[in-house]
Amino acid sequence: MKKKIKLAIVGTGSRGFGCFGQLLSKRDDVDLVALCDTNPVRVRAAAELLNISPRFYGSIDEMAKKETLDGVIITTPDCEHYACAMKALKTGWNVLIDKPLATNAKDGKALIRQAKKSGKSLMIGFNLRHSEVLKRLKKLIDDGVLGRVFIAENREFYGGGRTYMSRWNRSFAKTGGLWIHKASHDFDIFNWLLGFPKPLRVSSFAAVNVLDKDHLPFKLERNIKPGPDCNHCHYQKKCKDSYVLSGDALKLWGDEAVAADGYVKNVCMYLSDKDNHDNGLAMVEYEGGIKVSLFETFICNTSDRIYTIAGDKAVAEVSLTNRTITVTPRWGGDVVTYHVEIPEGGHGGADPSLVDTFCRIVRGEEQSTSTAEHGLLATALGQAAEMSRRQHRMVEMSEVLS
Ligand SMILES: NC(=O)c1ccc[n+]([C@@H]2O[C@H](COP(=O)([O-])OP(=O)(O)OC[C@H]3O[C@@H](n4cnc5c(N)ncnc54)[C@H](O)[C@@H]3O)[C@@H](O)[C@H]2O)c1
């Protein structure tokens, strides 16, 4: 039996509780000794729902004074990643930050310097790297089945992304923009699939076109305002986007938790203040003439990532949801469709694999391949795309990375 590693989670919300807490609390080789969250109601509710008895902390500074840990998982809103990870690294803990590395490249670089100084691992939770479909696609590319890849596209449809406009995710100050918050996954996958060519320049267009006060999906009644959140909204039953919290979610996110810090998870997404986009396009040009484009919409009822990757021998078309990869050779021949088996678990089985990897890294059994340097590249691409959309111009990567 392996010696148990001591871990803690900072931020016990959707990911901290729903993914990492659930997975780690069931492992024999892990002692989840502490949970940390600024919200005292949520942190205790998370422990109760996980059926564990950890020590509780309201801040990572407090936790650092008392705990001796092997590693920590940071699942706070993105704007807190820098301060929490910096503290964890200085304390001498291995760190997993659930993407993105940080909300800007400057903070990301400082974290990389600190990780080197502390001699600790700083892994980024790029769970898409653990998708069996994308692992198969990468193998096909690496085996040369597509030939020399020169253009790639990913169209992301994210039904769940609508809820971004109800939560902190809608705010540029808390995320650095959705091209970082959401698309850091996707920029990382492009970089990884293509073998990390150097990105040169980025352009993007993105806006809020639907999830605003002019596009309420129901007719207003005289003198009755919608909101302020779905649980207390008069139009709850008429609104097709209504997100009413019930059951265990109320323990984590209900009125008692809201009273502690004012964080409401289901503010009316049409009326909320927002400065992040609800749909957009971004393009990157890499060295060697490779081009990629990313289409993102949060106004849809499905979730899928649909890729087209073209090389000089064949084109691959991929659907993560359908778990298929179809390869069409350039000069005829058999069109082959691969149906990829996926294991149980969140994000198509990717989350358990991500957690497993972090545990092995903490044990010193392997090195991280989702490195902080890769996290920096994805954050920097997102920052450049965000600058492009705001400043209406193409942004050179040297502007964010030098
Ligand atoms: N890899 C993925 O697929 C994926 C999916 C969703 C979210 N994420 C990332 O996970 C992170 C968490 O997102 P979420 O949706 O779980 O958010 P959430 O709002 O559900 O949870 C965040 C929690 O952090 C707590 N918190 C805030 N500031 C804190 C601080 N300084 N110290 C301790 N706790 C603090 C909040 O009270 C809340 O409980 C984000 O960085 C997000 O980008 C990753």
Tab-separated table of C-alpha atoms in Angstrom, residues 30-281:
chain	number	residue	atom	x	y	z
A	30	VAL	CA	-4.796	10.559	-0.671
A	31	ASP	CA	-5.563	12.274	2.608
A	32	LEU	CA	-7.656	15.337	1.849
A	33	VAL	CA	-6.598	17.001	5.073
A	34	ALA	CA	-7.841	20.559	4.525
A	35	LEU	CA	-10.372	22.585	2.585
A	36	CYS	CA	-10.002	26.319	2.137
A	37	ASP	CA	-12.644	28.754	0.912
A	38	THR	CA	-13.439	32.372	1.657
A	39	ASN	CA	-17.060	31.313	2.101
A	40	PRO	CA	-17.458	29.504	5.471
A	41	VAL	CA	-20.870	28.077	4.576
A	42	ARG	CA	-19.745	26.527	1.295
A	43	VAL	CA	-16.543	25.009	2.656
A	44	ARG	CA	-18.433	23.203	5.425
A	45	ALA	CA	-21.240	22.123	3.082
A	46	ALA	CA	-18.634	20.713	0.688
A	47	ALA	CA	-17.054	18.607	3.457
A	48	GLU	CA	-20.459	17.375	4.592
A	49	LEU	CA	-21.448	16.370	1.055
A	50	LEU	CA	-18.099	14.656	0.539
A	51	ASN	CA	-18.489	12.902	3.873
A	52	ILE	CA	-15.018	13.906	5.088
A	53	SER	CA	-13.712	15.719	8.182
A	54	PRO	CA	-10.929	18.042	7.012
A	55	ARG	CA	-9.582	21.122	8.764
A	56	PHE	CA	-11.195	24.329	7.444
A	57	TYR	CA	-9.534	27.572	6.454
A	58	GLY	CA	-10.859	30.913	5.203
A	59	SER	CA	-7.639	31.863	3.422
A	60	ILE	CA	-4.549	30.191	2.016
A	61	ASP	CA	-2.360	32.403	4.229
A	62	GLU	CA	-4.015	30.966	7.311
A	63	MET	CA	-3.688	27.430	5.917
A	64	ALA	CA	0.008	27.953	5.109
A	65	LYS	CA	0.731	28.783	8.765
A	66	LYS	CA	-0.722	25.518	10.038
A	67	GLU	CA	-0.551	22.773	7.406
A	68	THR	CA	2.259	20.609	6.096
A	69	LEU	CA	1.089	19.442	2.680
A	70	ASP	CA	2.446	17.547	-0.295
A	71	GLY	CA	0.278	19.438	-2.714
A	72	VAL	CA	-2.593	21.826	-3.185
A	73	ILE	CA	-5.274	22.216	-5.853
A	74	ILE	CA	-6.354	25.743	-6.669
A	75	THR	CA	-9.931	26.036	-7.886
A	76	THR	CA	-10.733	29.641	-7.037
A	77	PRO	CA	-11.953	32.175	-9.597
A	78	ASP	CA	-9.121	32.908	-12.042
A	79	CYS	CA	-8.254	36.331	-10.557
A	80	GLU	CA	-7.175	34.579	-7.326
A	81	HIS	CA	-4.890	32.023	-9.014
A	82	TYR	CA	-1.808	34.218	-8.883
A	83	ALA	CA	-1.939	35.090	-5.178
A	84	CYS	CA	-2.956	31.572	-4.086
A	85	ALA	CA	-0.390	29.771	-6.253
A	86	MET	CA	2.361	32.200	-5.227
A	87	LYS	CA	1.646	31.537	-1.556
A	88	ALA	CA	1.477	27.767	-2.105
A	89	LEU	CA	4.793	27.677	-4.001
A	90	LYS	CA	6.544	29.885	-1.431
A	91	THR	CA	5.260	27.561	1.300
A	92	GLY	CA	6.845	24.635	-0.531
A	93	TRP	CA	3.785	22.794	-1.866
A	94	ASN	CA	3.326	21.217	-5.282
A	95	VAL	CA	0.503	22.997	-7.084
A	96	LEU	CA	-2.214	22.182	-9.588
A	97	ILE	CA	-4.031	25.261	-10.880
A	98	ASP	CA	-7.248	24.371	-12.651
A	99	LYS	CA	-6.731	26.400	-15.845
A	100	PRO	CA	-5.855	29.138	-16.639
A	101	LEU	CA	-2.414	29.695	-15.149
A	102	ALA	CA	-3.241	33.355	-14.464
A	103	THR	CA	-5.288	36.213	-15.894
A	104	ASN	CA	-2.313	37.746	-17.688
A	105	ALA	CA	1.108	36.727	-18.960
A	106	LYS	CA	3.038	38.920	-16.485
A	107	ASP	CA	1.579	37.090	-13.463
A	108	GLY	CA	2.117	33.765	-15.231
A	109	LYS	CA	5.820	34.511	-15.708
A	110	ALA	CA	6.201	35.432	-12.027
A	111	LEU	CA	4.620	32.104	-11.025
A	112	ILE	CA	7.025	30.207	-13.279
A	113	ARG	CA	9.986	31.997	-11.666
A	114	GLN	CA	8.689	31.141	-8.192
A	115	ALA	CA	8.087	27.477	-9.088
A	116	LYS	CA	11.702	27.223	-10.262
A	117	LYS	CA	12.968	28.935	-7.099
A	118	SER	CA	10.885	26.666	-4.856
A	119	GLY	CA	11.744	23.532	-6.853
A	120	LYS	CA	8.069	22.523	-6.848
A	121	SER	CA	5.793	21.307	-9.599
A	122	LEU	CA	3.287	23.777	-11.043
A	123	MET	CA	0.830	21.857	-13.176
A	124	ILE	CA	-2.083	23.354	-15.138
A	125	GLY	CA	-5.442	21.564	-15.169
A	126	PHE	CA	-5.695	21.266	-18.934
A	127	ASN	CA	-8.102	18.334	-18.749
A	128	LEU	CA	-8.689	18.294	-22.523
A	129	ARG	CA	-5.170	16.877	-22.842
A	130	HIS	CA	-6.579	13.814	-21.072
A	131	SER	CA	-9.460	13.353	-23.547
A	132	GLU	CA	-9.148	9.951	-25.237
A	133	VAL	CA	-10.454	11.448	-28.492
A	134	LEU	CA	-7.837	14.189	-28.552
A	135	LYS	CA	-5.094	11.770	-27.487
A	136	ARG	CA	-5.995	9.586	-30.499
A	137	LEU	CA	-6.039	12.635	-32.778
A	138	LYS	CA	-2.604	13.678	-31.513
A	139	LYS	CA	-1.251	10.191	-32.191
A	140	LEU	CA	-2.592	10.306	-35.761
A	141	ILE	CA	-0.866	13.672	-36.279
A	142	ASP	CA	2.384	12.519	-34.651
A	143	ASP	CA	2.345	9.313	-36.748
A	144	GLY	CA	2.179	11.464	-39.872
A	145	VAL	CA	-1.251	10.247	-41.022
A	146	LEU	CA	-2.306	13.804	-41.915
A	147	GLY	CA	1.129	14.765	-43.248
A	148	ARG	CA	2.369	18.302	-42.610
A	149	VAL	CA	-0.459	20.160	-40.850
A	150	PHE	CA	-0.867	23.730	-42.057
A	151	ILE	CA	-4.352	24.776	-40.956
A	152	ALA	CA	-6.700	23.838	-38.100
A	153	GLU	CA	-10.058	24.925	-36.792
A	154	ASN	CA	-12.032	24.301	-33.616
A	155	ARG	CA	-15.677	25.259	-33.323
A	156	GLU	CA	-16.743	25.218	-29.722
A	157	PHE	CA	-20.414	25.010	-28.777
A	158	TYR	CA	-20.828	25.384	-25.035
A	159	GLY	CA	-24.345	25.309	-23.637
A	160	GLY	CA	-22.997	25.551	-20.085
A	161	GLY	CA	-21.179	28.724	-21.037
A	162	ARG	CA	-24.422	30.685	-20.879
A	163	THR	CA	-24.141	30.453	-17.113
A	164	TYR	CA	-20.881	32.390	-17.360
A	165	MET	CA	-23.031	35.495	-17.628
A	166	SER	CA	-24.648	34.649	-14.257
A	167	ARG	CA	-21.373	34.243	-12.393
A	168	TRP	CA	-17.934	35.823	-11.927
A	169	ASN	CA	-16.956	34.390	-15.323
A	170	ARG	CA	-18.770	37.322	-17.000
A	171	SER	CA	-16.253	39.809	-15.650
A	172	PHE	CA	-13.018	40.802	-17.366
A	173	ALA	CA	-11.486	41.809	-14.017
A	174	LYS	CA	-12.052	38.331	-12.615
A	175	THR	CA	-10.946	36.381	-15.702
A	176	GLY	CA	-8.780	38.505	-17.989
A	177	GLY	CA	-11.507	37.802	-20.585
A	178	LEU	CA	-13.059	34.617	-21.931
A	179	TRP	CA	-10.277	34.200	-24.471
A	180	ILE	CA	-8.165	33.412	-21.399
A	181	HIS	CA	-10.737	31.888	-19.067
A	182	LYS	CA	-12.379	29.569	-21.585
A	183	ALA	CA	-10.096	29.500	-24.593
A	184	SER	CA	-6.875	28.794	-22.704
A	185	HIS	CA	-8.017	25.160	-22.998
A	186	ASP	CA	-8.395	25.511	-26.733
A	187	PHE	CA	-5.237	27.483	-27.427
A	188	ASP	CA	-3.356	24.872	-25.404
A	189	ILE	CA	-4.859	22.044	-27.485
A	190	PHE	CA	-3.829	23.763	-30.730
A	191	ASN	CA	-0.296	24.244	-29.373
A	192	TRP	CA	-0.093	20.637	-28.182
A	193	LEU	CA	-1.567	19.028	-31.317
A	194	LEU	CA	0.742	21.041	-33.556
A	195	GLY	CA	3.862	20.257	-31.502
A	196	PHE	CA	4.267	23.743	-29.973
A	197	PRO	CA	5.210	25.885	-32.980
A	198	LYS	CA	5.928	29.502	-32.071
A	199	PRO	CA	2.770	31.677	-32.230
A	200	LEU	CA	3.435	34.970	-34.006
A	201	ARG	CA	0.253	37.030	-34.068
A	202	VAL	CA	-3.412	36.922	-33.086
A	203	SER	CA	-6.616	38.611	-34.178
A	204	SER	CA	-10.127	38.294	-32.831
A	205	PHE	CA	-13.688	39.582	-32.910
A	206	ALA	CA	-16.022	38.902	-30.000
A	207	ALA	CA	-19.007	40.574	-28.354
A	208	VAL	CA	-22.207	40.159	-26.402
A	209	ASN	CA	-24.865	39.805	-29.098
A	210	VAL	CA	-27.595	37.823	-27.368
A	211	LEU	CA	-27.321	37.552	-23.597
A	212	ASP	CA	-28.315	41.130	-22.816
A	213	LYS	CA	-31.346	43.087	-21.663
A	214	ASP	CA	-32.634	43.535	-25.237
A	215	HIS	CA	-32.952	39.806	-25.831
A	216	LEU	CA	-34.921	38.476	-22.863
A	217	PRO	CA	-36.408	35.110	-23.934
A	218	PHE	CA	-39.869	35.932	-22.518
A	219	LYS	CA	-42.369	38.773	-22.663
A	220	LEU	CA	-42.215	41.219	-19.773
A	221	GLU	CA	-45.409	41.796	-17.788
A	222	ARG	CA	-46.306	45.359	-16.861
A	223	ASN	CA	-44.377	46.638	-13.818
A	224	ILE	CA	-42.819	43.246	-13.029
A	225	LYS	CA	-39.044	43.184	-13.331
A	226	PRO	CA	-37.156	39.931	-13.935
A	227	GLY	CA	-34.413	38.676	-11.585
A	228	PRO	CA	-32.527	39.393	-9.524
A	229	ASP	CA	-31.625	35.699	-9.675
A	230	CYS	CA	-33.379	32.619	-11.075
A	231	ASN	CA	-34.499	31.295	-7.675
A	232	HIS	CA	-36.314	34.538	-6.890
A	233	CYS	CA	-37.484	35.478	-10.409
A	234	HIS	CA	-41.123	35.966	-11.358
A	235	TYR	CA	-40.403	34.586	-14.851
A	236	GLN	CA	-38.675	31.440	-13.586
A	237	LYS	CA	-41.102	29.106	-15.402
A	238	LYS	CA	-41.288	31.136	-18.613
A	239	CYS	CA	-37.568	31.695	-19.088
A	240	LYS	CA	-35.905	28.996	-21.174
A	241	ASP	CA	-32.556	29.837	-19.566
A	242	SER	CA	-33.808	29.677	-16.008
A	243	TYR	CA	-31.273	27.990	-13.731
A	244	VAL	CA	-33.016	27.242	-10.461
A	245	LEU	CA	-30.848	25.822	-7.692
A	246	SER	CA	-32.265	22.910	-5.752
A	247	GLY	CA	-31.234	19.983	-3.546
A	248	ASP	CA	-27.565	19.836	-2.518
A	249	ALA	CA	-26.750	22.888	-4.635
A	250	LEU	CA	-28.695	25.012	-2.142
A	251	LYS	CA	-26.317	23.917	0.618
A	252	LEU	CA	-23.389	25.255	-1.400
A	253	TRP	CA	-25.000	28.208	-3.152
A	254	GLY	CA	-28.281	28.977	-1.355
A	255	ASP	CA	-29.324	32.035	0.665
A	256	GLU	CA	-27.131	31.132	3.664
A	257	ALA	CA	-24.000	30.952	1.514
A	258	VAL	CA	-24.983	34.151	-0.314
A	259	ALA	CA	-25.437	35.941	3.029
A	260	ALA	CA	-21.808	35.119	3.884
A	261	ASP	CA	-20.162	36.796	0.889
A	262	GLY	CA	-22.804	38.042	-1.554
A	263	TYR	CA	-21.723	35.631	-4.320
A	264	VAL	CA	-24.846	34.652	-6.281
A	265	LYS	CA	-24.403	31.813	-8.767
A	266	ASN	CA	-27.555	32.400	-10.800
A	267	VAL	CA	-27.965	36.135	-11.256
A	268	CYS	CA	-30.187	36.900	-14.302
A	269	MET	CA	-27.749	36.351	-17.161
A	270	TYR	CA	-29.586	38.825	-19.396
A	271	LEU	CA	-29.496	41.678	-16.889
A	272	SER	CA	-26.120	41.091	-15.265
A	273	ASP	CA	-23.303	43.592	-15.782
A	274	LYS	CA	-20.836	41.900	-18.116
A	275	ASP	CA	-17.805	42.835	-20.124
A	276	ASN	CA	-16.899	39.392	-21.491
A	277	HIS	CA	-18.284	38.074	-24.783
A	278	ASP	CA	-21.026	35.530	-25.467
A	279	ASN	CA	-19.627	34.558	-28.880
A	280	GLY	CA	-16.476	35.210	-30.846
A	281	LEU	CA	-13.813	34.238	-33.339
